[in-house]
Amino acid sequence: GWDEEAQTSSTQFWAIEANGQTTRFGSQMTAWRDDEYVSLLDNAGFNLLPPPESHDWPVSETFEGKLFALLAEKAKASEELPLNTQRNKRNSKLDIPRIFTISESEHRIHNPFTEEKYATLGRVLRMKPGTRILDLGSGSGEMLCTWAWDHGITGTGIDMSSLFTAQAKQRAEELGVSERVHFIHNDAAGYVVDTKCDIAACIGATWIAGGIVGTIKLLAKSLRPGGIILIGEPYWRHVPATEEIAEACGVSSMADFLPLPELVSSFDEQGYDVVEMVLADQEGWDRYEAAKWMTMRRWLEENPDDDFAKDVRAELTVAPIRHVRWTREYLGWGVFALMPR
Ligand code: SAH
């Protein structure tokens, strides 16, 4: 499909193996105008130099006259930003869909983990003070901030929501750990750090690198030898009998998630030891989902004339029943600690 507004073509593939196991892949290609390439380079900290002469970069007949080249130089004082930052909607600010920003504005934790579960995970990982953590999709920063407070870790979190990132910085101030943890508002796709970390995490945002396999590969690039990867991911408590049930759980396809034993074997198949695991429970799901309902209700009362009010209204009407009938029953959630063999 071609998205006119985003100027992006998307292709999806379903690879169906002989045993019926299905894996979904997707690829996207964005087209940019000449002037947009200039601003992309600029955004990534490059300074434009005079263009090269065409005889400096000869091309084959097929491409004669069809390509243009820009020459740019990386500015000295660069921020730690990935080069492949893209805007999903052109000319719009980098952010996540508004429904999340509204419904989860009061959440400190944007997944079925509770404070207690994060505390347990922090304890069982046996981290020493000074442990360096990278967190892709860091949300409102609760994990890094509380672990900095409890265990003296240092960390960097990247998140695409400007609101959640601002809340994360505020939380770090509140706990007096702003010197230890830093939060960056950006797309985490492709994000790799120069100084390798002890723990590389993606908790409930593995779409950032196209699924668990891609996310583990991405995190591994920032991990020191002997370090730990943390993956937070849903799994099927009961495999839905039909795709309709999967959709009712808010999942686009049954194949998006695995049952717990298959999820754990998938880590094994990728060459990782599962060295720890903390699972959420249904009350954790309730905290994550049910807390959205009052937030949405209050937002509706305060913003009756907002263009988006009808969408929030529609969501609030169906969310509680969808949660108790489907999501709460069918989906489990957990964080898995992995070490490469
Ligand atoms: N790990 C956090 C948040 C999980 S929710 C926690 O435990 O609370 C998923 C998070 O991923 C959201 O905060 C959302 O803003 C962020 N996100 C979504 N797409 C992203 C992307 N491409 N890059 C970085 N963050 C992204």
mmCIF file of C-alpha atoms and ligand atoms in Angstrom:
data_model
loop_
_atom_site.group_PDB
_atom_site.id
_atom_site.type_symbol
_atom_site.label_atom_id
_atom_site.label_comp_id
_atom_site.label_asym_id
_atom_site.label_seq_id
_atom_site.Cartn_x
_atom_site.Cartn_y
_atom_site.Cartn_z
ATOM 1 C CA GLY A 1 0.000 0.000 0.000
ATOM 2 C CA TRP A 2 0.980 3.615 -0.584
ATOM 3 C CA ASP A 3 0.309 6.151 2.177
ATOM 4 C CA GLU A 4 -0.031 9.466 0.372
ATOM 5 C CA GLU A 5 0.305 11.587 3.488
ATOM 6 C CA ALA A 6 3.351 9.790 4.857
ATOM 7 C CA GLN A 7 4.731 9.248 1.306
ATOM 8 C CA THR A 8 5.528 5.715 2.351
ATOM 9 C CA SER A 9 4.997 2.393 0.654
ATOM 10 C CA SER A 10 4.474 -0.623 2.891
ATOM 11 C CA THR A 11 4.708 -4.295 2.010
ATOM 12 C CA GLN A 12 3.720 -7.147 4.279
ATOM 13 C CA PHE A 13 4.752 -10.752 3.876
ATOM 14 C CA TRP A 14 3.452 -13.830 5.556
ATOM 15 C CA ALA A 15 5.945 -16.704 5.507
ATOM 16 C CA ILE A 16 3.965 -19.900 6.041
ATOM 17 C CA GLU A 17 6.121 -22.883 6.831
ATOM 18 C CA ALA A 18 5.165 -26.463 5.998
ATOM 19 C CA ASN A 19 4.256 -27.064 9.668
ATOM 20 C CA GLY A 20 1.791 -24.178 9.513
ATOM 21 C CA GLN A 21 3.869 -21.803 11.617
ATOM 22 C CA THR A 22 3.388 -18.320 10.264
ATOM 23 C CA THR A 23 5.696 -15.359 10.600
ATOM 24 C CA ARG A 24 4.787 -11.885 9.479
ATOM 25 C CA PHE A 25 7.331 -9.482 8.066
ATOM 26 C CA GLY A 26 6.910 -5.922 6.993
ATOM 27 C CA SER A 27 9.006 -3.441 5.104
ATOM 28 C CA GLN A 28 8.501 0.257 4.561
ATOM 29 C CA MET A 29 10.084 2.650 2.123
ATOM 30 C CA THR A 30 9.695 6.389 2.452
ATOM 31 C CA ALA A 31 10.164 8.804 -0.424
ATOM 32 C CA TRP A 32 11.685 12.201 0.307
ATOM 33 C CA ARG A 33 11.859 15.369 -1.739
ATOM 34 C CA ASP A 34 15.262 16.916 -2.458
ATOM 35 C CA ASP A 35 14.828 19.675 0.111
ATOM 36 C CA GLU A 36 13.685 17.141 2.687
ATOM 37 C CA TYR A 37 16.925 15.195 2.321
ATOM 38 C CA VAL A 38 18.718 18.394 3.175
ATOM 39 C CA SER A 39 16.696 18.870 6.340
ATOM 40 C CA LEU A 40 17.021 15.173 7.280
ATOM 41 C CA LEU A 41 20.784 15.515 7.120
ATOM 42 C CA ASP A 42 20.574 18.728 9.062
ATOM 43 C CA ASN A 43 18.399 17.120 11.761
ATOM 44 C CA ALA A 44 20.950 14.349 12.111
ATOM 45 C CA GLY A 45 23.730 16.876 12.734
ATOM 46 C CA PHE A 46 25.285 16.982 9.267
ATOM 47 C CA ASN A 47 26.484 20.146 7.555
ATOM 48 C CA LEU A 48 26.011 20.344 3.829
ATOM 49 C CA LEU A 49 29.114 20.781 1.658
ATOM 50 C CA PRO A 50 29.222 21.850 -2.015
ATOM 51 C CA PRO A 51 27.812 18.985 -4.109
ATOM 52 C CA PRO A 52 30.322 16.698 -5.841
ATOM 53 C CA GLU A 53 30.800 17.019 -9.600
ATOM 54 C CA SER A 54 28.891 14.326 -11.508
ATOM 55 C CA HIS A 55 32.139 12.909 -12.976
ATOM 56 C CA ASP A 56 33.241 12.175 -9.369
ATOM 57 C CA TRP A 57 30.528 9.593 -9.004
ATOM 58 C CA PRO A 58 29.730 8.033 -12.388
ATOM 59 C CA VAL A 59 26.575 5.914 -12.559
ATOM 60 C CA SER A 60 25.392 3.255 -14.975
ATOM 61 C CA GLU A 61 23.256 4.157 -18.005
ATOM 62 C CA THR A 62 20.061 3.077 -16.220
ATOM 63 C CA PHE A 63 20.497 5.779 -13.612
ATOM 64 C CA GLU A 64 22.054 8.486 -15.827
ATOM 65 C CA GLY A 65 20.413 11.798 -14.975
ATOM 66 C CA LYS A 66 18.090 10.204 -12.423
ATOM 67 C CA LEU A 67 20.183 10.441 -9.267
ATOM 68 C CA PHE A 68 21.404 13.379 -7.285
ATOM 69 C CA ALA A 69 24.103 13.451 -4.669
ATOM 70 C CA LEU A 70 24.515 15.451 -1.525
ATOM 71 C CA LEU A 71 27.780 15.706 0.318
ATOM 72 C CA ALA A 72 27.611 16.384 4.024
ATOM 73 C CA GLU A 73 29.922 16.333 6.966
ATOM 74 C CA LYS A 74 29.065 15.255 10.494
ATOM 75 C CA ALA A 75 29.186 18.232 12.839
ATOM 76 C CA LYS A 76 31.673 17.895 15.698
ATOM 77 C CA ALA A 77 29.321 18.479 18.647
ATOM 78 C CA SER A 78 26.819 15.766 17.924
ATOM 79 C CA GLU A 79 24.069 14.530 20.172
ATOM 80 C CA GLU A 80 23.615 10.819 20.748
ATOM 81 C CA LEU A 81 20.886 10.447 18.138
ATOM 82 C CA PRO A 82 20.288 7.677 15.625
ATOM 83 C CA LEU A 83 20.788 8.684 12.019
ATOM 84 C CA ASN A 84 17.712 6.967 10.715
ATOM 85 C CA THR A 85 15.195 9.057 12.612
ATOM 86 C CA GLN A 86 12.038 9.264 10.579
ATOM 87 C CA ARG A 87 8.833 11.149 10.995
ATOM 88 C CA ASN A 88 5.817 8.915 10.543
ATOM 89 C CA LYS A 89 3.692 11.787 9.370
ATOM 90 C CA ARG A 90 5.691 14.303 7.422
ATOM 91 C CA ASN A 91 5.856 17.823 8.758
ATOM 92 C CA SER A 92 4.372 16.649 12.017
ATOM 93 C CA LYS A 93 6.132 16.344 15.312
ATOM 94 C CA LEU A 94 7.636 12.989 16.160
ATOM 95 C CA ASP A 95 5.181 11.326 18.513
ATOM 96 C CA ILE A 96 2.975 8.313 19.199
ATOM 97 C CA PRO A 97 -0.777 8.111 18.373
ATOM 98 C CA ARG A 98 -2.833 10.481 20.501
ATOM 99 C CA ILE A 99 -5.097 7.831 22.024
ATOM 100 C CA PHE A 100 -2.122 6.528 24.079
ATOM 101 C CA THR A 101 -1.014 9.982 25.113
ATOM 102 C CA ILE A 102 -4.537 10.652 26.396
ATOM 103 C CA SER A 103 -5.464 7.295 27.937
ATOM 104 C CA GLU A 104 -2.058 6.645 29.536
ATOM 105 C CA SER A 105 -1.251 10.188 30.637
ATOM 106 C CA GLU A 106 -1.622 9.204 34.306
ATOM 107 C CA HIS A 107 0.313 5.920 34.020
ATOM 108 C CA ARG A 108 3.770 5.620 35.473
ATOM 109 C CA ILE A 109 4.116 2.168 33.979
ATOM 110 C CA HIS A 110 2.757 1.550 30.483
ATOM 111 C CA ASN A 111 2.421 -2.209 30.614
ATOM 112 C CA PRO A 112 0.909 -4.905 32.905
ATOM 113 C CA PHE A 113 3.846 -4.746 35.311
ATOM 114 C CA THR A 114 3.198 -3.128 38.698
ATOM 115 C CA GLU A 115 5.726 -1.236 40.836
ATOM 116 C CA GLU A 116 6.178 -4.453 42.828
ATOM 117 C CA LYS A 117 6.988 -6.459 39.693
ATOM 118 C CA TYR A 118 9.595 -3.911 38.596
ATOM 119 C CA ALA A 119 11.042 -4.042 42.121
ATOM 120 C CA THR A 120 11.198 -7.846 41.938
ATOM 121 C CA LEU A 121 12.836 -7.753 38.528
ATOM 122 C CA GLY A 122 15.371 -5.175 39.758
ATOM 123 C CA ARG A 123 16.215 -7.415 42.713
ATOM 124 C CA VAL A 124 16.537 -10.712 40.851
ATOM 125 C CA LEU A 125 18.875 -9.219 38.253
ATOM 126 C CA ARG A 126 21.514 -8.767 40.999
ATOM 127 C CA MET A 127 22.720 -5.459 39.582
ATOM 128 C CA LYS A 128 25.742 -3.713 41.057
ATOM 129 C CA PRO A 129 25.820 0.067 41.558
ATOM 130 C CA GLY A 130 26.945 1.719 38.327
ATOM 131 C CA THR A 131 25.329 -0.937 36.096
ATOM 132 C CA ARG A 132 24.721 0.751 32.729
ATOM 133 C CA ILE A 133 21.281 0.230 31.222
ATOM 134 C CA LEU A 134 19.853 1.133 27.827
ATOM 135 C CA ASP A 135 16.042 1.156 27.652
ATOM 136 C CA LEU A 136 14.338 1.412 24.246
ATOM 137 C CA GLY A 137 10.723 2.557 24.583
ATOM 138 C CA SER A 138 11.342 3.783 28.126
ATOM 139 C CA GLY A 139 7.873 5.344 28.521
ATOM 140 C CA SER A 140 7.582 7.447 31.669
ATOM 141 C CA GLY A 141 10.897 6.094 32.916
ATOM 142 C CA GLU A 142 9.670 4.241 36.001
ATOM 143 C CA MET A 143 12.018 1.292 35.571
ATOM 144 C CA LEU A 144 15.222 3.313 35.184
ATOM 145 C CA CYS A 145 14.283 5.893 37.831
ATOM 146 C CA THR A 146 13.339 3.400 40.547
ATOM 147 C CA TRP A 147 16.312 1.164 39.771
ATOM 148 C CA ALA A 148 18.614 4.184 39.952
ATOM 149 C CA TRP A 149 17.128 4.914 43.379
ATOM 150 C CA ASP A 150 17.135 1.291 44.632
ATOM 151 C CA HIS A 151 20.275 -0.078 42.991
ATOM 152 C CA GLY A 152 22.373 2.896 41.913
ATOM 153 C CA ILE A 153 22.227 1.995 38.223
ATOM 154 C CA THR A 154 22.857 4.528 35.472
ATOM 155 C CA GLY A 155 20.829 4.537 32.302
ATOM 156 C CA THR A 156 19.545 6.052 29.110
ATOM 157 C CA GLY A 157 15.954 5.759 27.949
ATOM 158 C CA ILE A 158 14.679 6.555 24.456
ATOM 159 C CA ASP A 159 10.987 7.085 23.809
ATOM 160 C CA MET A 160 8.951 8.450 20.937
ATOM 161 C CA SER A 161 6.306 10.062 23.160
ATOM 162 C CA SER A 162 7.178 13.634 24.073
ATOM 163 C CA LEU A 163 4.743 13.541 27.002
ATOM 164 C CA PHE A 164 6.080 10.288 28.468
ATOM 165 C CA THR A 165 9.678 11.472 28.041
ATOM 166 C CA ALA A 166 8.868 14.712 29.860
ATOM 167 C CA GLN A 167 7.219 12.693 32.638
ATOM 168 C CA ALA A 168 10.298 10.458 32.846
ATOM 169 C CA LYS A 169 12.564 13.474 33.337
ATOM 170 C CA GLN A 170 10.207 14.790 35.992
ATOM 171 C CA ARG A 171 10.189 11.432 37.781
ATOM 172 C CA ALA A 172 13.993 11.409 37.789
ATOM 173 C CA GLU A 173 13.955 14.875 39.386
ATOM 174 C CA GLU A 174 11.399 13.708 41.956
ATOM 175 C CA LEU A 175 13.539 10.752 43.001
ATOM 176 C CA GLY A 176 16.736 12.814 42.837
ATOM 177 C CA VAL A 177 18.332 10.555 40.217
ATOM 178 C CA SER A 178 18.599 12.969 37.250
ATOM 179 C CA GLU A 179 22.375 12.670 37.361
ATOM 180 C CA ARG A 180 22.134 8.925 36.802
ATOM 181 C CA VAL A 181 19.386 8.516 34.228
ATOM 182 C CA HIS A 182 18.797 10.407 30.993
ATOM 183 C CA PHE A 183 15.784 10.390 28.753
ATOM 184 C CA ILE A 184 15.781 11.199 25.064
ATOM 185 C CA HIS A 185 12.695 11.921 22.997
ATOM 186 C CA ASN A 186 13.265 10.046 19.750
ATOM 187 C CA ASP A 187 12.438 7.063 17.601
ATOM 188 C CA ALA A 188 14.384 4.120 19.044
ATOM 189 C CA ALA A 189 14.425 2.200 15.737
ATOM 190 C CA GLY A 190 18.057 1.480 14.939
ATOM 191 C CA TYR A 191 19.314 3.076 18.144
ATOM 192 C CA VAL A 192 22.761 1.791 19.123
ATOM 193 C CA VAL A 193 25.101 3.219 21.780
ATOM 194 C CA ASP A 194 28.867 3.636 21.412
ATOM 195 C CA THR A 195 29.759 2.709 24.987
ATOM 196 C CA LYS A 196 28.330 -0.761 25.425
ATOM 197 C CA CYS A 197 25.963 -1.354 28.317
ATOM 198 C CA ASP A 198 25.500 -4.098 30.916
ATOM 199 C CA ILE A 199 21.757 -4.386 30.355
ATOM 200 C CA ALA A 200 19.908 -3.581 27.127
ATOM 201 C CA ALA A 201 16.136 -3.532 27.516
ATOM 202 C CA CYS A 202 12.991 -3.218 25.463
ATOM 203 C CA ILE A 203 9.989 -3.630 27.739
ATOM 204 C CA GLY A 204 6.709 -3.771 25.872
ATOM 205 C CA ALA A 205 7.808 -2.096 22.664
ATOM 206 C CA THR A 206 9.398 -4.807 20.508
ATOM 207 C CA TRP A 207 7.714 -3.435 17.376
ATOM 208 C CA ILE A 208 10.512 -0.848 17.480
ATOM 209 C CA ALA A 209 12.695 -3.310 15.568
ATOM 210 C CA GLY A 210 9.939 -5.318 13.874
ATOM 211 C CA GLY A 211 9.363 -7.952 16.584
ATOM 212 C CA ILE A 212 11.334 -9.910 19.162
ATOM 213 C CA VAL A 213 13.955 -11.310 16.787
ATOM 214 C CA GLY A 214 14.826 -7.892 15.358
ATOM 215 C CA THR A 215 14.736 -6.255 18.770
ATOM 216 C CA ILE A 216 17.115 -8.784 20.304
ATOM 217 C CA LYS A 217 19.496 -8.233 17.377
ATOM 218 C CA LEU A 218 19.267 -4.467 17.802
ATOM 219 C CA LEU A 219 19.827 -4.592 21.583
ATOM 220 C CA ALA A 220 22.748 -7.013 21.139
ATOM 221 C CA LYS A 221 24.616 -4.288 19.214
ATOM 222 C CA SER A 222 24.690 -2.121 22.344
ATOM 223 C CA LEU A 223 25.486 -4.926 24.793
ATOM 224 C CA ARG A 224 28.875 -5.677 26.316
ATOM 225 C CA PRO A 225 30.019 -9.302 26.256
ATOM 226 C CA GLY A 226 28.369 -11.098 29.171
ATOM 227 C CA GLY A 227 25.608 -8.495 29.417
ATOM 228 C CA ILE A 228 21.898 -9.125 29.787
ATOM 229 C CA ILE A 229 19.066 -8.404 27.369
ATOM 230 C CA LEU A 230 15.614 -7.734 28.828
ATOM 231 C CA ILE A 231 12.562 -8.313 26.679
ATOM 232 C CA GLY A 232 9.039 -7.482 27.870
ATOM 233 C CA GLU A 233 6.470 -9.182 25.693
ATOM 234 C CA PRO A 234 2.896 -10.519 25.692
ATOM 235 C CA TYR A 235 2.187 -14.213 25.211
ATOM 236 C CA TRP A 236 -0.988 -16.226 24.740
ATOM 237 C CA ARG A 237 -2.345 -17.709 27.991
ATOM 238 C CA HIS A 238 -4.918 -19.380 25.762
ATOM 239 C CA VAL A 239 -4.327 -19.517 22.038
ATOM 240 C CA PRO A 240 -7.380 -17.884 20.425
ATOM 241 C CA ALA A 241 -9.516 -20.294 18.443
ATOM 242 C CA THR A 242 -10.019 -17.714 15.681
ATOM 243 C CA GLU A 243 -8.376 -14.611 14.261
ATOM 244 C CA GLU A 244 -11.498 -12.688 15.362
ATOM 245 C CA ILE A 245 -10.661 -13.431 18.987
ATOM 246 C CA ALA A 246 -7.065 -12.293 18.459
ATOM 247 C CA GLU A 247 -8.409 -9.056 17.006
ATOM 248 C CA ALA A 248 -10.796 -8.668 19.935
ATOM 249 C CA CYS A 249 -7.717 -8.803 22.175
ATOM 250 C CA GLY A 250 -6.398 -5.788 20.265
ATOM 251 C CA VAL A 251 -3.838 -7.890 18.402
ATOM 252 C CA SER A 252 -3.623 -7.582 14.619
ATOM 253 C CA SER A 253 -2.868 -11.269 14.086
ATOM 254 C CA MET A 254 -2.682 -14.438 16.177
ATOM 255 C CA ALA A 255 0.835 -14.911 14.811
ATOM 256 C CA ASP A 256 1.989 -11.700 16.521
ATOM 257 C CA PHE A 257 2.456 -13.560 19.802
ATOM 258 C CA LEU A 258 3.366 -17.060 20.997
ATOM 259 C CA PRO A 259 2.225 -19.217 23.906
ATOM 260 C CA LEU A 260 4.665 -19.039 26.858
ATOM 261 C CA PRO A 261 6.566 -22.314 26.177
ATOM 262 C CA GLU A 262 7.010 -21.374 22.498
ATOM 263 C CA LEU A 263 8.119 -17.864 23.470
ATOM 264 C CA VAL A 264 10.741 -19.295 25.810
ATOM 265 C CA SER A 265 11.907 -21.786 23.152
ATOM 266 C CA SER A 266 12.171 -18.954 20.645
ATOM 267 C CA PHE A 267 14.853 -17.360 22.858
ATOM 268 C CA ASP A 268 16.655 -20.705 22.952
ATOM 269 C CA GLU A 269 16.440 -20.949 19.153
ATOM 270 C CA GLN A 270 18.068 -17.534 18.858
ATOM 271 C CA GLY A 271 21.013 -18.762 20.922
ATOM 272 C CA TYR A 272 20.106 -17.184 24.240
ATOM 273 C CA ASP A 273 19.876 -18.605 27.756
ATOM 274 C CA VAL A 274 16.814 -17.415 29.635
ATOM 275 C CA VAL A 275 18.466 -16.535 32.960
ATOM 276 C CA GLU A 276 15.524 -14.912 34.748
ATOM 277 C CA MET A 277 11.857 -14.259 34.196
ATOM 278 C CA VAL A 278 9.175 -12.236 35.974
ATOM 279 C CA LEU A 279 5.602 -12.625 34.773
ATOM 280 C CA ALA A 280 2.788 -10.117 35.184
ATOM 281 C CA ASP A 281 -0.552 -11.306 36.529
ATOM 282 C CA GLN A 282 -4.152 -10.437 35.751
ATOM 283 C CA GLU A 283 -4.246 -7.768 38.430
ATOM 284 C CA GLY A 284 -1.321 -6.150 36.687
ATOM 285 C CA TRP A 285 -3.367 -6.177 33.473
ATOM 286 C CA ASP A 286 -6.189 -4.517 35.391
ATOM 287 C CA ARG A 287 -3.840 -1.793 36.634
ATOM 288 C CA TYR A 288 -2.666 -1.132 33.095
ATOM 289 C CA GLU A 289 -6.058 -1.292 31.367
ATOM 290 C CA ALA A 290 -8.518 -0.161 34.044
ATOM 291 C CA ALA A 291 -6.433 2.893 34.943
ATOM 292 C CA LYS A 292 -7.019 4.156 31.390
ATOM 293 C CA TRP A 293 -10.785 4.237 31.868
ATOM 294 C CA MET A 294 -10.916 6.955 34.516
ATOM 295 C CA THR A 295 -8.245 8.942 32.701
ATOM 296 C CA MET A 296 -10.334 8.825 29.496
ATOM 297 C CA ARG A 297 -13.534 9.681 31.352
ATOM 298 C CA ARG A 298 -11.933 12.734 32.979
ATOM 299 C CA TRP A 299 -10.355 13.827 29.724
ATOM 300 C CA LEU A 300 -13.791 13.663 28.049
ATOM 301 C CA GLU A 301 -15.287 15.821 30.766
ATOM 302 C CA GLU A 302 -12.541 18.390 30.349
ATOM 303 C CA ASN A 303 -12.385 18.324 26.541
ATOM 304 C CA PRO A 304 -15.961 17.841 25.266
ATOM 305 C CA ASP A 305 -15.347 19.893 22.106
ATOM 306 C CA ASP A 306 -12.031 18.379 21.110
ATOM 307 C CA ASP A 307 -12.004 16.843 17.602
ATOM 308 C CA PHE A 308 -10.712 13.671 19.154
ATOM 309 C CA ALA A 309 -13.475 13.381 21.786
ATOM 310 C CA LYS A 310 -15.590 10.994 19.704
ATOM 311 C CA ASP A 311 -12.685 8.584 19.350
ATOM 312 C CA VAL A 312 -12.000 8.643 23.079
ATOM 313 C CA ARG A 313 -15.734 8.211 23.753
ATOM 314 C CA ALA A 314 -15.863 5.182 21.462
ATOM 315 C CA GLU A 315 -12.822 3.646 23.131
ATOM 316 C CA LEU A 316 -14.096 4.173 26.675
ATOM 317 C CA THR A 317 -17.424 2.578 25.782
ATOM 318 C CA VAL A 318 -15.868 -0.691 24.607
ATOM 319 C CA ALA A 319 -12.631 -0.894 26.599
ATOM 320 C CA PRO A 320 -13.852 -2.403 29.918
ATOM 321 C CA ILE A 321 -15.845 -5.227 28.351
ATOM 322 C CA ARG A 322 -13.097 -5.946 25.813
ATOM 323 C CA HIS A 323 -10.617 -6.179 28.658
ATOM 324 C CA VAL A 324 -12.579 -8.570 30.881
ATOM 325 C CA ARG A 325 -13.870 -10.732 28.070
ATOM 326 C CA TRP A 326 -10.729 -11.011 25.998
ATOM 327 C CA THR A 327 -7.401 -9.388 26.852
ATOM 328 C CA ARG A 328 -7.379 -10.267 30.565
ATOM 329 C CA GLU A 329 -8.168 -13.911 29.834
ATOM 330 C CA TYR A 330 -6.188 -14.560 26.693
ATOM 331 C CA LEU A 331 -3.018 -12.539 27.050
ATOM 332 C CA GLY A 332 -0.212 -12.969 29.516
ATOM 333 C CA TRP A 333 2.798 -10.697 29.784
ATOM 334 C CA GLY A 334 6.297 -11.065 31.120
ATOM 335 C CA VAL A 335 9.856 -9.826 31.130
ATOM 336 C CA PHE A 336 12.597 -12.260 30.158
ATOM 337 C CA ALA A 337 16.293 -11.842 30.963
ATOM 338 C CA LEU A 338 18.530 -13.306 28.266
ATOM 339 C CA MET A 339 22.239 -13.937 27.948
ATOM 340 C CA PRO A 340 23.841 -14.977 24.646
ATOM 341 C CA ARG A 341 25.416 -18.438 24.792
HETATM 342 N N1 SAH B 1 8.864 0.377 28.835
HETATM 343 C C1 SAH B 1 7.871 1.349 29.277
HETATM 344 C C2 SAH B 1 6.832 1.696 28.220
HETATM 345 C C3 SAH B 1 6.157 0.572 27.482
HETATM 346 S S1 SAH B 1 4.825 1.119 26.411
HETATM 347 C C4 SAH B 1 7.233 0.892 30.558
HETATM 348 O O1 SAH B 1 7.546 -0.172 31.040
HETATM 349 O O2 SAH B 1 6.406 1.618 31.105
HETATM 350 C C5 SAH B 1 5.607 1.325 24.861
HETATM 351 C C6 SAH B 1 6.413 2.600 24.760
HETATM 352 O O3 SAH B 1 7.044 2.616 23.497
HETATM 353 C C7 SAH B 1 5.595 3.888 24.829
HETATM 354 O O4 SAH B 1 6.146 4.706 25.821
HETATM 355 C C8 SAH B 1 5.752 4.525 23.448
HETATM 356 O O5 SAH B 1 5.792 5.928 23.499
HETATM 357 C C9 SAH B 1 7.073 3.950 23.011
HETATM 358 N N2 SAH B 1 7.323 3.868 21.570
HETATM 359 C C10 SAH B 1 6.478 3.455 20.584
HETATM 360 N N3 SAH B 1 7.113 3.433 19.400
HETATM 361 C C11 SAH B 1 8.398 3.835 19.648
HETATM 362 C C12 SAH B 1 9.553 4.029 18.832
HETATM 363 N N4 SAH B 1 9.525 3.787 17.530
HETATM 364 N N5 SAH B 1 10.675 4.457 19.420
HETATM 365 C C13 SAH B 1 10.729 4.710 20.754
HETATM 366 N N6 SAH B 1 9.682 4.540 21.562
HETATM 367 C C14 SAH B 1 8.527 4.105 21.021
#
